[in-house]
Tab-separated table of C-alpha atoms in Angstrom:
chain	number	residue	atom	x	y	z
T	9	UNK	CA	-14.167	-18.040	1.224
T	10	UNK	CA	-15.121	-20.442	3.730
T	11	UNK	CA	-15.310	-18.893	7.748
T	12	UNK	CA	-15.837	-21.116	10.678
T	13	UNK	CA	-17.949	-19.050	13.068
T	14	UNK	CA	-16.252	-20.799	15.938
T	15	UNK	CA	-12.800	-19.451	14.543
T	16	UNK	CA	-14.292	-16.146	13.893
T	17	UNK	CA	-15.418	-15.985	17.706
T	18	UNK	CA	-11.586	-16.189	18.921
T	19	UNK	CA	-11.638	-12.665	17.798
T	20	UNK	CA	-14.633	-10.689	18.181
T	21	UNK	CA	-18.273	-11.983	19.293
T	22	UNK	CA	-21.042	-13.075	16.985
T	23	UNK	CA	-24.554	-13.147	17.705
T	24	UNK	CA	-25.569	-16.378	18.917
T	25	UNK	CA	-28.927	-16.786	16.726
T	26	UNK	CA	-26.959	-17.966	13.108
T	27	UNK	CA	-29.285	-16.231	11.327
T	28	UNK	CA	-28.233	-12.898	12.612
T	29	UNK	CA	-24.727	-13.772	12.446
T	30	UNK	CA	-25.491	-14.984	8.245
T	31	UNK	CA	-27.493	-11.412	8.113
T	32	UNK	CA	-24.608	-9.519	8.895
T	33	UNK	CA	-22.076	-10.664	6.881
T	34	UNK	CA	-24.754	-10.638	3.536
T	35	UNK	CA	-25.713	-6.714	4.667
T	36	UNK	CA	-21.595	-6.011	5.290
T	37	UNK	CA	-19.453	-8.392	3.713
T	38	UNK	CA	-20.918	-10.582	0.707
T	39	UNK	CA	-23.418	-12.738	-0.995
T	40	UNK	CA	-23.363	-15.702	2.044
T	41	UNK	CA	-23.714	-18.335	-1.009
T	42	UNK	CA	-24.345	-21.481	1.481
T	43	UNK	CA	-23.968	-22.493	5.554
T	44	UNK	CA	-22.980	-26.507	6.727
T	45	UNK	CA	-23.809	-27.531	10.409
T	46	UNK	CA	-20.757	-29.774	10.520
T	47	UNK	CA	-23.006	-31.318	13.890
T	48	UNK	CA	-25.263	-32.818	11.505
T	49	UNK	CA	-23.157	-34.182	9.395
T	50	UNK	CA	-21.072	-35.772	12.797
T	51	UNK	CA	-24.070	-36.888	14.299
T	52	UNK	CA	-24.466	-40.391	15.853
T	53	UNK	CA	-20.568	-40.718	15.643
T	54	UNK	CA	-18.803	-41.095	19.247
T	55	UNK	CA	-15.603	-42.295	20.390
T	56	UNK	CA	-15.198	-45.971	21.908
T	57	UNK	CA	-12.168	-48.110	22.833
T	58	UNK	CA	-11.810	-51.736	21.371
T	59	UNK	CA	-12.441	-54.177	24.734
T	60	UNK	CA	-12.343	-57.693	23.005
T	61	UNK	CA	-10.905	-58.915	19.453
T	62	UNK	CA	-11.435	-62.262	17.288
T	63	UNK	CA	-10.820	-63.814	14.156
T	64	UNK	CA	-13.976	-63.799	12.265
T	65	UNK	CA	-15.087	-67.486	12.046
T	66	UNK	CA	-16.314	-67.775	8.238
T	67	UNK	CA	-13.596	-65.171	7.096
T	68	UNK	CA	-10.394	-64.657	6.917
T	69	UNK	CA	-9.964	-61.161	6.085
T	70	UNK	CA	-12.899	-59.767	8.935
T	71	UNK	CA	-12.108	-59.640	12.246
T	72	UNK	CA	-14.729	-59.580	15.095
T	73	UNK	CA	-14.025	-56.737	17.664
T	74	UNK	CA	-16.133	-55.825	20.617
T	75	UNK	CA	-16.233	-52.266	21.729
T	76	UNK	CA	-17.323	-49.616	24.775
T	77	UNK	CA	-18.794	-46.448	24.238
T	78	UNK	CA	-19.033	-46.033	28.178
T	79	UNK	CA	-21.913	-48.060	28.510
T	80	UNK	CA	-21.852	-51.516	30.821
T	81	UNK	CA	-22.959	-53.742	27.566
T	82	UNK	CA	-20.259	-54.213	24.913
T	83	UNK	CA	-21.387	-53.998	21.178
T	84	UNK	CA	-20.213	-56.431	18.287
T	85	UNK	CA	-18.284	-54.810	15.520
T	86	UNK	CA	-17.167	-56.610	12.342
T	87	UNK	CA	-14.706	-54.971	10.352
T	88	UNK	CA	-11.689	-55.751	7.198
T	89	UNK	CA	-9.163	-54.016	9.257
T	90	UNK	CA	-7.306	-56.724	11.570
T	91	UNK	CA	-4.645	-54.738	12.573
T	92	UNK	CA	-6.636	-53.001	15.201
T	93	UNK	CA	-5.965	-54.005	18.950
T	94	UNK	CA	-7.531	-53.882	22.267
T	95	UNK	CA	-7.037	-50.561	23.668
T	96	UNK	CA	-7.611	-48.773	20.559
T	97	UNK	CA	-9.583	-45.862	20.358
T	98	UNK	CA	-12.007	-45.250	16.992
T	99	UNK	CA	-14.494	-43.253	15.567
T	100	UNK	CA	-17.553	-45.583	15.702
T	101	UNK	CA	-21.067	-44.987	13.724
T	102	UNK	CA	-24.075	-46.206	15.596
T	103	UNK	CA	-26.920	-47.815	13.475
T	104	UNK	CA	-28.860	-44.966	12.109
T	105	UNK	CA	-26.154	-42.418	11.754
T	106	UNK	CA	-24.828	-41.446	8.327
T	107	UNK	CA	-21.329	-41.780	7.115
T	108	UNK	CA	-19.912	-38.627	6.712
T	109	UNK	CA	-18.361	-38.935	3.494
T	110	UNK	CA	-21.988	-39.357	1.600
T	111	UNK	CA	-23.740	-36.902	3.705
T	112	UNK	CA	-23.632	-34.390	0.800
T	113	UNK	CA	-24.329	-37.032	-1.533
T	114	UNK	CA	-26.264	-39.690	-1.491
T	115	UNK	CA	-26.359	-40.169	2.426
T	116	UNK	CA	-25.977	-43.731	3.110
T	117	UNK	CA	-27.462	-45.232	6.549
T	118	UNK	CA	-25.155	-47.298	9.155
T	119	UNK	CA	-27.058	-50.493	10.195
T	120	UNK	CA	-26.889	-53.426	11.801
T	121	UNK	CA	-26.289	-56.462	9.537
T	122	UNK	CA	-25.202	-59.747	9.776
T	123	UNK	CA	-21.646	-60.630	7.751
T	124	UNK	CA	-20.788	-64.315	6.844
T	125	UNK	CA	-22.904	-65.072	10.502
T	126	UNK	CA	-21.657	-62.697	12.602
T	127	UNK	CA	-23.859	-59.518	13.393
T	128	UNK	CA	-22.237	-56.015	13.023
T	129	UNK	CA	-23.649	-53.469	15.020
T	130	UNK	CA	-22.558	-50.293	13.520
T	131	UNK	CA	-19.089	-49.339	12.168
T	132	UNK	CA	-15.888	-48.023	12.924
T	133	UNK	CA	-14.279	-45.321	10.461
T	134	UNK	CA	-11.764	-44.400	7.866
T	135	UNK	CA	-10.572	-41.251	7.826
T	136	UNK	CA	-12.277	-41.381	3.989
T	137	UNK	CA	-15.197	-42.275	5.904
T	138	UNK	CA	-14.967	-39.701	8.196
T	139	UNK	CA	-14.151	-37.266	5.486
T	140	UNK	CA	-11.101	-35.881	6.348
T	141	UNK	CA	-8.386	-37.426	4.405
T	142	UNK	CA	-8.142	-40.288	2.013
T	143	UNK	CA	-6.726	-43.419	3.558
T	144	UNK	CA	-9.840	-45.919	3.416
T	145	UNK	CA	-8.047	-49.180	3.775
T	146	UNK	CA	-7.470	-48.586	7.971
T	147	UNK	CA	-9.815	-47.737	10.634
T	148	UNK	CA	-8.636	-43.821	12.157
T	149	UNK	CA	-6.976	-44.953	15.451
T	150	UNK	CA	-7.514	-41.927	18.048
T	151	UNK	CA	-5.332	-40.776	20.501
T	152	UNK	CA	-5.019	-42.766	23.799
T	153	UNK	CA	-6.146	-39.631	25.819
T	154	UNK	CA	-9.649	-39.533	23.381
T	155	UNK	CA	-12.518	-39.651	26.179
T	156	UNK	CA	-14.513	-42.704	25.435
T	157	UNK	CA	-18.429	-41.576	25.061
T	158	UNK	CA	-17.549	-38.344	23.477
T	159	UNK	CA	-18.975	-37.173	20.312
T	160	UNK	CA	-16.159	-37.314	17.581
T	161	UNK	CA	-17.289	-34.163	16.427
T	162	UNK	CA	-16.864	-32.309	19.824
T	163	UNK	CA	-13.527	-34.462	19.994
T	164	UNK	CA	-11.874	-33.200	16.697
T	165	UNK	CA	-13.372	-29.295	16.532
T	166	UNK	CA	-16.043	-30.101	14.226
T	167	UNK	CA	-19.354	-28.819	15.855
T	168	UNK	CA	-19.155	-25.817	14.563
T	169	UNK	CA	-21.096	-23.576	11.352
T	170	UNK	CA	-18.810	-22.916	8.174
T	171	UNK	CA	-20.508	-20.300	6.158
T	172	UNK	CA	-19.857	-19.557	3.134
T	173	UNK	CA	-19.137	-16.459	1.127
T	174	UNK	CA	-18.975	-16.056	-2.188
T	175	UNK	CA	-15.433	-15.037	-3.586
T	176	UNK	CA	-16.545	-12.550	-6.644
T	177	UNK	CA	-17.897	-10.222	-3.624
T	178	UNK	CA	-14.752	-10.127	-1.769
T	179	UNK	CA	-12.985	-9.608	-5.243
T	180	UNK	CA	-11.124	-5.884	-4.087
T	181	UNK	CA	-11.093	-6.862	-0.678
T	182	UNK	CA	-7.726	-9.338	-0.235
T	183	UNK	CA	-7.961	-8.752	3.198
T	184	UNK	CA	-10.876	-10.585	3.689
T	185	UNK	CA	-9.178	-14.083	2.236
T	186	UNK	CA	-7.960	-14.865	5.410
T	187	UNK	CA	-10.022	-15.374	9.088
T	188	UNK	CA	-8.523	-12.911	10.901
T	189	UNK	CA	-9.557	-9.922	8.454
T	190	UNK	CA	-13.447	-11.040	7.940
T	191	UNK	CA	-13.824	-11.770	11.819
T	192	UNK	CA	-12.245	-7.968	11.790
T	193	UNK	CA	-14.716	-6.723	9.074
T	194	UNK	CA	-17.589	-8.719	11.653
T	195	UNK	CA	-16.500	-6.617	14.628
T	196	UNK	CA	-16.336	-3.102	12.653
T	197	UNK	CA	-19.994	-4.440	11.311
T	198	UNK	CA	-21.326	-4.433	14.953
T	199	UNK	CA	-19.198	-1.625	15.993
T	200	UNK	CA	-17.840	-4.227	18.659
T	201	UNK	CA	-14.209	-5.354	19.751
T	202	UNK	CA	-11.542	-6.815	17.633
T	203	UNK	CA	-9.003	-8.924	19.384
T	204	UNK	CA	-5.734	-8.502	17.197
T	205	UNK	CA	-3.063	-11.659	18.347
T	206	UNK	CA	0.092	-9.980	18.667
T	207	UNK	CA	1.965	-11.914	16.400
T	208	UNK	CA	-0.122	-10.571	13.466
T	209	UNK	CA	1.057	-6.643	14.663
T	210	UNK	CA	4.509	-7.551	15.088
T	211	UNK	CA	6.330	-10.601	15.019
T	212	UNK	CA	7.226	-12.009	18.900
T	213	UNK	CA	9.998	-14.508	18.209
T	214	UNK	CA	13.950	-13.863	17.551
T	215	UNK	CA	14.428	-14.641	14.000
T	216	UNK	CA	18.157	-15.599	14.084
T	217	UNK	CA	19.641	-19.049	14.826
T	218	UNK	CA	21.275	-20.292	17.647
T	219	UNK	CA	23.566	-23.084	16.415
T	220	UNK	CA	23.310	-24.830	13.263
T	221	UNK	CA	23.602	-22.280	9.888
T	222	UNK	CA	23.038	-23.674	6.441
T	223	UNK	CA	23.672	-21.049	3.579
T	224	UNK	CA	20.981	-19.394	1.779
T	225	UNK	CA	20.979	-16.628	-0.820
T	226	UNK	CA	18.319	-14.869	-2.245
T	227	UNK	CA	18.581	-12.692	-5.568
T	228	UNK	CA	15.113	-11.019	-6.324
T	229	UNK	CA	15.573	-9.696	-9.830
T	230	UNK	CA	12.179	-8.736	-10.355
T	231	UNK	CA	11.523	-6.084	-7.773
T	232	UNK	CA	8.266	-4.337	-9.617
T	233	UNK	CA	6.800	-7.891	-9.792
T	234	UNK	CA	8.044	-9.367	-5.987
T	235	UNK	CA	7.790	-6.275	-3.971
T	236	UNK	CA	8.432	-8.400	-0.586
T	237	UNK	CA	10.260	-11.613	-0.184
T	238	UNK	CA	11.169	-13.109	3.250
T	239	UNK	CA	12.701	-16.180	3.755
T	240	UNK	CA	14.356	-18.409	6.429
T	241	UNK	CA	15.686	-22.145	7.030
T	242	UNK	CA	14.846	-24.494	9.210
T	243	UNK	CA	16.494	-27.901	10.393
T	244	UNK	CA	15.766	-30.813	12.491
T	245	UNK	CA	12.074	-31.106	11.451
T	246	UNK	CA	10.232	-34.087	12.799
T	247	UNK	CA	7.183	-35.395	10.610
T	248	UNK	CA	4.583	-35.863	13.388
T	249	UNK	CA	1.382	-36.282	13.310
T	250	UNK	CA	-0.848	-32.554	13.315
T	251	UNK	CA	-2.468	-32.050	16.445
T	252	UNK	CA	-6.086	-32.180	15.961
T	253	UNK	CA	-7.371	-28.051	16.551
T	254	UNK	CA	-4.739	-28.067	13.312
T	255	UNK	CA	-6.636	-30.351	11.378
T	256	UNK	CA	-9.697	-29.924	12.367
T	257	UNK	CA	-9.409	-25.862	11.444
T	258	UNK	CA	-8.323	-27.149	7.973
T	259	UNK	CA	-11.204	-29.369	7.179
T	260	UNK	CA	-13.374	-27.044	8.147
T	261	UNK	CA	-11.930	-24.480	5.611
T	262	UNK	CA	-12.121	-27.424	2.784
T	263	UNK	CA	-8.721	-28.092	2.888
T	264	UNK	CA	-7.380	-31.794	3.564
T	265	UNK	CA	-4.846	-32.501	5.662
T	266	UNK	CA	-1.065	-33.661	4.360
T	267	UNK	CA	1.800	-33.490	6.295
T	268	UNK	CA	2.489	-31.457	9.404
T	269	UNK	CA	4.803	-28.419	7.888
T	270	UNK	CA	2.221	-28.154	4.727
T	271	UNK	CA	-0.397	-27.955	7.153
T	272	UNK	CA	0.832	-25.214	9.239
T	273	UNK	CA	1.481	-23.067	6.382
T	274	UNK	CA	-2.046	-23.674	4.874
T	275	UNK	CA	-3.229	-22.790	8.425
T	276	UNK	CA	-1.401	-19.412	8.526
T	277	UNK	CA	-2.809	-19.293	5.060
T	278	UNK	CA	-6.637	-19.343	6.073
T	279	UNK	CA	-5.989	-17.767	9.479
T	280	UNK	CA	-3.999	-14.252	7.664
T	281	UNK	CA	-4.816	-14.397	3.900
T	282	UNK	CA	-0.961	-14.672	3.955
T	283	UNK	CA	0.229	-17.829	1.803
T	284	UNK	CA	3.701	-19.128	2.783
T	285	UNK	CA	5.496	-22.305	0.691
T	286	UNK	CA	8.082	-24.342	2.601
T	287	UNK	CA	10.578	-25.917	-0.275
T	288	UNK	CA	13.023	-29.166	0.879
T	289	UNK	CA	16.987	-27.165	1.574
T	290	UNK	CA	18.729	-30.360	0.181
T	291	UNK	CA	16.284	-30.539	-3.241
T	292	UNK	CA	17.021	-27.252	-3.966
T	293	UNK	CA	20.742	-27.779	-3.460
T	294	UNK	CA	20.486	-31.314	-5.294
T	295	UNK	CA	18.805	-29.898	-8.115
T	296	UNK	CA	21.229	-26.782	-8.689
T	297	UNK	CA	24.804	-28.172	-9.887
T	298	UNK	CA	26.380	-25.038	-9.885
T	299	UNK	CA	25.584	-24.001	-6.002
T	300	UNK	CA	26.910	-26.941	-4.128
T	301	UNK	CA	27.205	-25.538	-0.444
T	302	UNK	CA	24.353	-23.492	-0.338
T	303	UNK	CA	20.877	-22.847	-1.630
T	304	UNK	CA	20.671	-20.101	-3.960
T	305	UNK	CA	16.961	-18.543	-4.589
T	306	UNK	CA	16.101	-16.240	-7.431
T	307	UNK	CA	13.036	-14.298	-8.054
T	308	UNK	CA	12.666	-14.028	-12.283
T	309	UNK	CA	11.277	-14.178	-14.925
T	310	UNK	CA	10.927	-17.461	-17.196
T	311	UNK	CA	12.968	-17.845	-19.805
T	312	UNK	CA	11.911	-18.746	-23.207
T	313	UNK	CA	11.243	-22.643	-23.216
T	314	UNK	CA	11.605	-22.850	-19.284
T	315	UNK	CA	9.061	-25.436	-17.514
T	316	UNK	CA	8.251	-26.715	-14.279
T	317	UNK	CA	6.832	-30.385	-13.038
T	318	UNK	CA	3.933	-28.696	-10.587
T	319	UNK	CA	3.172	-30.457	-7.700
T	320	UNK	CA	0.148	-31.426	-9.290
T	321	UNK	CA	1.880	-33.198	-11.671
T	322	UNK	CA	1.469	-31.728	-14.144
T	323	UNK	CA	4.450	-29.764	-16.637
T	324	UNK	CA	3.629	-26.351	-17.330
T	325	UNK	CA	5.423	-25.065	-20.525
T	326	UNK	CA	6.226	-21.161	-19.381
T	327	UNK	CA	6.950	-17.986	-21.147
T	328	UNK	CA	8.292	-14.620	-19.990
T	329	UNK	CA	5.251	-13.625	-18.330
T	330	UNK	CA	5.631	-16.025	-15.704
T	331	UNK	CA	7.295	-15.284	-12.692
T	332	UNK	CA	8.988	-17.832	-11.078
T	333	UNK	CA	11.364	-18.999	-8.146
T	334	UNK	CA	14.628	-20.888	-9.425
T	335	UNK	CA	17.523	-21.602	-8.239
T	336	UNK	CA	20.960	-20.690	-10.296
T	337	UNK	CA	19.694	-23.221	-12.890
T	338	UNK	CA	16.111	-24.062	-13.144
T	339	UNK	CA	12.299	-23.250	-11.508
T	340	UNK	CA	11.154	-24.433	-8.734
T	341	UNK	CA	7.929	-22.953	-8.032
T	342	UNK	CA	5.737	-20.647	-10.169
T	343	UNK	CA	5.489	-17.752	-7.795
T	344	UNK	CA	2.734	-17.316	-5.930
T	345	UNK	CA	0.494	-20.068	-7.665
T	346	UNK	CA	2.117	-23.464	-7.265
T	347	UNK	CA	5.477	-25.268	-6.253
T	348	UNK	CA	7.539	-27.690	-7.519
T	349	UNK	CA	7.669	-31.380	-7.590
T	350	UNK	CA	11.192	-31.229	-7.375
T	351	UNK	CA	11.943	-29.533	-4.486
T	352	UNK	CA	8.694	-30.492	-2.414
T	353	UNK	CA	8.881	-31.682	1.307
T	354	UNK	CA	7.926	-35.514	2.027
T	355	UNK	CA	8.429	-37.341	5.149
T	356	UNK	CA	12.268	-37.491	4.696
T	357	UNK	CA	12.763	-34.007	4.759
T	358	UNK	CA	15.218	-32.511	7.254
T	359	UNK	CA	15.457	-29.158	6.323
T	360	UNK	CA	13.038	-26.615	4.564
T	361	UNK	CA	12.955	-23.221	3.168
T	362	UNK	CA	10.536	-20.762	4.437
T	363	UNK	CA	8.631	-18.662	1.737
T	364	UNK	CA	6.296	-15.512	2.697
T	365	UNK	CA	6.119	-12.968	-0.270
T	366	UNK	CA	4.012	-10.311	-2.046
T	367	UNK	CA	3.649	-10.696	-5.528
T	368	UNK	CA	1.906	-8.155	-8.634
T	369	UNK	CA	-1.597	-9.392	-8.375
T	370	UNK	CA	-1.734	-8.200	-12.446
T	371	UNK	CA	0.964	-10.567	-13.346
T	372	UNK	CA	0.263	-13.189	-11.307
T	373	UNK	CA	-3.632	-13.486	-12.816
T	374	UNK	CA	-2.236	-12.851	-16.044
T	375	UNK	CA	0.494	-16.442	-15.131
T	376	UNK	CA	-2.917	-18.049	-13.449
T	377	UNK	CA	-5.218	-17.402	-16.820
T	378	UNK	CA	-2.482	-18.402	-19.679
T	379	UNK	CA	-1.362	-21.837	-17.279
T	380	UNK	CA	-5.691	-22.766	-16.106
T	381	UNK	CA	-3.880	-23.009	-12.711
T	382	UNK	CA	-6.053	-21.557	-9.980
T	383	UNK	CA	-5.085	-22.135	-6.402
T	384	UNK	CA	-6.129	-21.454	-2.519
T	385	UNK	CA	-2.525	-19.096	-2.711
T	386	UNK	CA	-3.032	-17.618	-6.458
T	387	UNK	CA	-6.487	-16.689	-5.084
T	388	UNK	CA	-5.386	-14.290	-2.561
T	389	UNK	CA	-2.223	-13.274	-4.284
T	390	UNK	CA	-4.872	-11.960	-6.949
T	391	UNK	CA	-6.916	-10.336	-4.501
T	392	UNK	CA	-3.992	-8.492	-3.365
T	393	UNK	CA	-1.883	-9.053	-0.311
T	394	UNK	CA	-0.102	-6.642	1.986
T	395	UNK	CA	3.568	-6.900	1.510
T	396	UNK	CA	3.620	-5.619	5.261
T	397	UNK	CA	2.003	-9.083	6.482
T	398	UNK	CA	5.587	-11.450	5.089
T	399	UNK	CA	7.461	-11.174	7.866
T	400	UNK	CA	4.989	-11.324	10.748
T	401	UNK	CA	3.475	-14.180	8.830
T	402	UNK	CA	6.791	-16.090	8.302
T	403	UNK	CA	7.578	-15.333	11.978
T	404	UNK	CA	4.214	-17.176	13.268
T	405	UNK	CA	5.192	-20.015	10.879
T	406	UNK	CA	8.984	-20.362	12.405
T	407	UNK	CA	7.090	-20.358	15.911
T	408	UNK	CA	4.860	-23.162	14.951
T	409	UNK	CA	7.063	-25.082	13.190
T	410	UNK	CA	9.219	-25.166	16.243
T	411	UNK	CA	6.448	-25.788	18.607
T	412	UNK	CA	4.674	-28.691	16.335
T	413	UNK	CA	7.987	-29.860	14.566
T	414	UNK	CA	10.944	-29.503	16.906
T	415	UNK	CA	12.701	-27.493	14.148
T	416	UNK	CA	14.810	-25.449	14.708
T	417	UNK	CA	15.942	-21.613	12.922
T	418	UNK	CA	19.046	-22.857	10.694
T	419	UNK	CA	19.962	-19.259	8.640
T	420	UNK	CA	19.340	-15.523	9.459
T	421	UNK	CA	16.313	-14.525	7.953
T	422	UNK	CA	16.245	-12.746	4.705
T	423	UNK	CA	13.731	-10.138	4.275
T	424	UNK	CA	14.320	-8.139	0.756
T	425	UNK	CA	12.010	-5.242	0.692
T	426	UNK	CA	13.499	-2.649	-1.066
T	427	UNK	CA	10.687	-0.228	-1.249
T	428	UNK	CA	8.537	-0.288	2.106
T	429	UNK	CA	4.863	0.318	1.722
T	430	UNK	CA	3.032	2.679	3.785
T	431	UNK	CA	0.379	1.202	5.896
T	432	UNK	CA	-2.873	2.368	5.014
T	433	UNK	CA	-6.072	3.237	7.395
């Protein structure tokens, strides 16, 4: 479990020497099994805006760009990506910094060099590059408000510790899979202040919609197995791009950006120990020929011969063991450990499917040990989740969504809890 001191500070204080802060959590909490200073590995990367651009003389894929970091004298940039344009802001490596992406590696050394008789003076990044997502083939354009001269790592969150902590030592506590419990654990450790949001004591938004309704049904036959499941639609979702304290919270948690609504639920994920799954509306009505005018969710068991396309891509044969999430016809996500291909969101999604549930931990290790499927969600689920969290969870999520997506609550929400658990102190 990875914790971002700076994230962990939101809530409660930490000393300000890291080694007392690394102390506590190894006398208290766990084995700390390793610490990054993300500034190092950031270092000697700042922010400048593209002043002059050229075709590259000897070359006909470089182009020759000339770039401000705040400072009167321009500096000479050669890079393969021709599609940037005066005005735009990058990520730029002085000579002597390190790329980020080898910095665990084999660090390899920016320099000045001279290509086919031009002289580069540093370069500008990749998000690859920069380590936090895979495109490699264009230069990371920043936003237009980026402050030229900046370090990039001050710019996108990253000057910050992650420490850390290794998962067989947190292996009763589920609790502590999520940011908000260890920076809870930190504060009862000191004997200091814990700053609870409100959201995670009781959800602050009205759940029902305003306008639009699409029809959802859920069926949970497998009540000993699914002791919570809440669920709500969404519509009008707009695919833009995650604001950067999103992304940046992600990447330092070891989790690489995707999409906008995947990354808020990973978020809420790392933030509560809570996993949520958003599923496309019209895939699970497309894919379910006998429930035309609605989408119909059941909570089951496999049947014998059942499988599901993972959104790994792999096909998982599955027996009766396996819980899953189907519509009236077929699977659509193995509960609690992976989704499936067919129903997952993509840029042309409209409409999605809120999922926040509480699943047997026994059955669900059992599904995660007979499949070799281990993920960020089957790793809490196994740790044991409180089914009291779904709904204050999913809540946060419809909030964000909202805020981040424009989308807007398109069904009541469905909350089946038939036996309410008693909180425990």
């Amino acid at each position: 479990m990875r914790l971002p001191l700076n994230s962990a500070r939101k809530y409660t204080e930490l000393p300000k020497v890291l080694e007392e802060s690394i102390k506590i959590i190894e006398n208290k909490i766990g084995e700390v099994e390793n610490y990054k200073d993300l500034k190092k590995k950031y270092k000697g990367i700042v922010i400048a805006q593209i002043k002059e651009k050229k075709e590259h003389p000897n070359a006909n894929k470089l182009a020759v760009y000339k770039i401000t970091t705040g400072e009167e004298e321009l500096i000479q940039v050669v890079a393969g990506d021709k599609t940037l344009e005066v005005g735009d802001k990058v990520a730029y490596i002085i000579p002597g910094g390190i790329v980020p992406s080898t910095y665990e590696t084999e660090p390899f050394e920016i320099k000045s060099v001279e290509l086919r008789g031009e002289m580069s003076n540093g370069m500008m990044c990749s998000k690859k590059e920069l380590d936090i997502g895979p495109n490699h083939e264009k230069v990371l354009k920043l936003p237009k408000d980026a402050p030229v001269g900046e370090s990039f790592a001050k710019y996108y969150q990253l000057d910050d510790t992650v420490v850390e902590i290794e998962n067989k030592a947190l292996t009763n506590r589920g609790d502590l899979f999520g940011i908000l419990g260890l920076s809870r654990e930190l504060a009862g450790a000191q004997g200091i202040k814990f700053e609870s949001p409100n959201w995670y004591k009781k959800p602050q938004i009205n759940l029902e919609p305003k306008e639009v309704c699409l029809n959802i049904d859920v069926d949970n036959q497998a009540e000993s197995l699914c002791p919570r499941y809440s669920a709500i639609v969404m519509t009008d979702i707009e695919f833009k791009e995650s604001p950067i304290w999103l992304k940046s919270t992600l990447l330092k948690c070891g989790i690489k950006p995707i999409n906008l609504i995947v990354d808020i639920t990973n978020y809420l994920m790392y933030l509560t120990g809570q996993p949520l799954h958003a599923f496309d509306y019209d895939k699970v009505i497309a894919t379910d020929t006998e429930q035309a005018d609605m989408a119909h969710v059941v909570i089951r068991t496999a049947d014998p011969e059942e499988s599901i396309h993972g959104i790994d891509g792999k096909v998982y044969e599955l027996t009766d063991r396996n819980l899953v999430i189907a519509n009236s016809q077929n699977p659509i996500a193995l509960a609690g450990v992976i989704g499936g291909v067919d129903t997952e969101i993509d840029e042309n999604t409209k409409s999605i499917i809120i999922e926040s549930a509480n699943f047997d931990r026994y059955n669900l290790r059992r599904t995660s040990m007979d499949l070799g499927i281990v993920t960020e969600a089957s790793t809490r689920f196994t740790r044991s989740q409180s089914p009291e969290l779904c709904l204050n969870i999913l809540s946060k999520g419809v909030e964000l969504i909202s805020e981040l997506a424009g989308g807007k609550i398109a069904s009541t929400v469905i909350d089946s809890y038939p036996a309410p658990q008693k909180p425990t102190k």
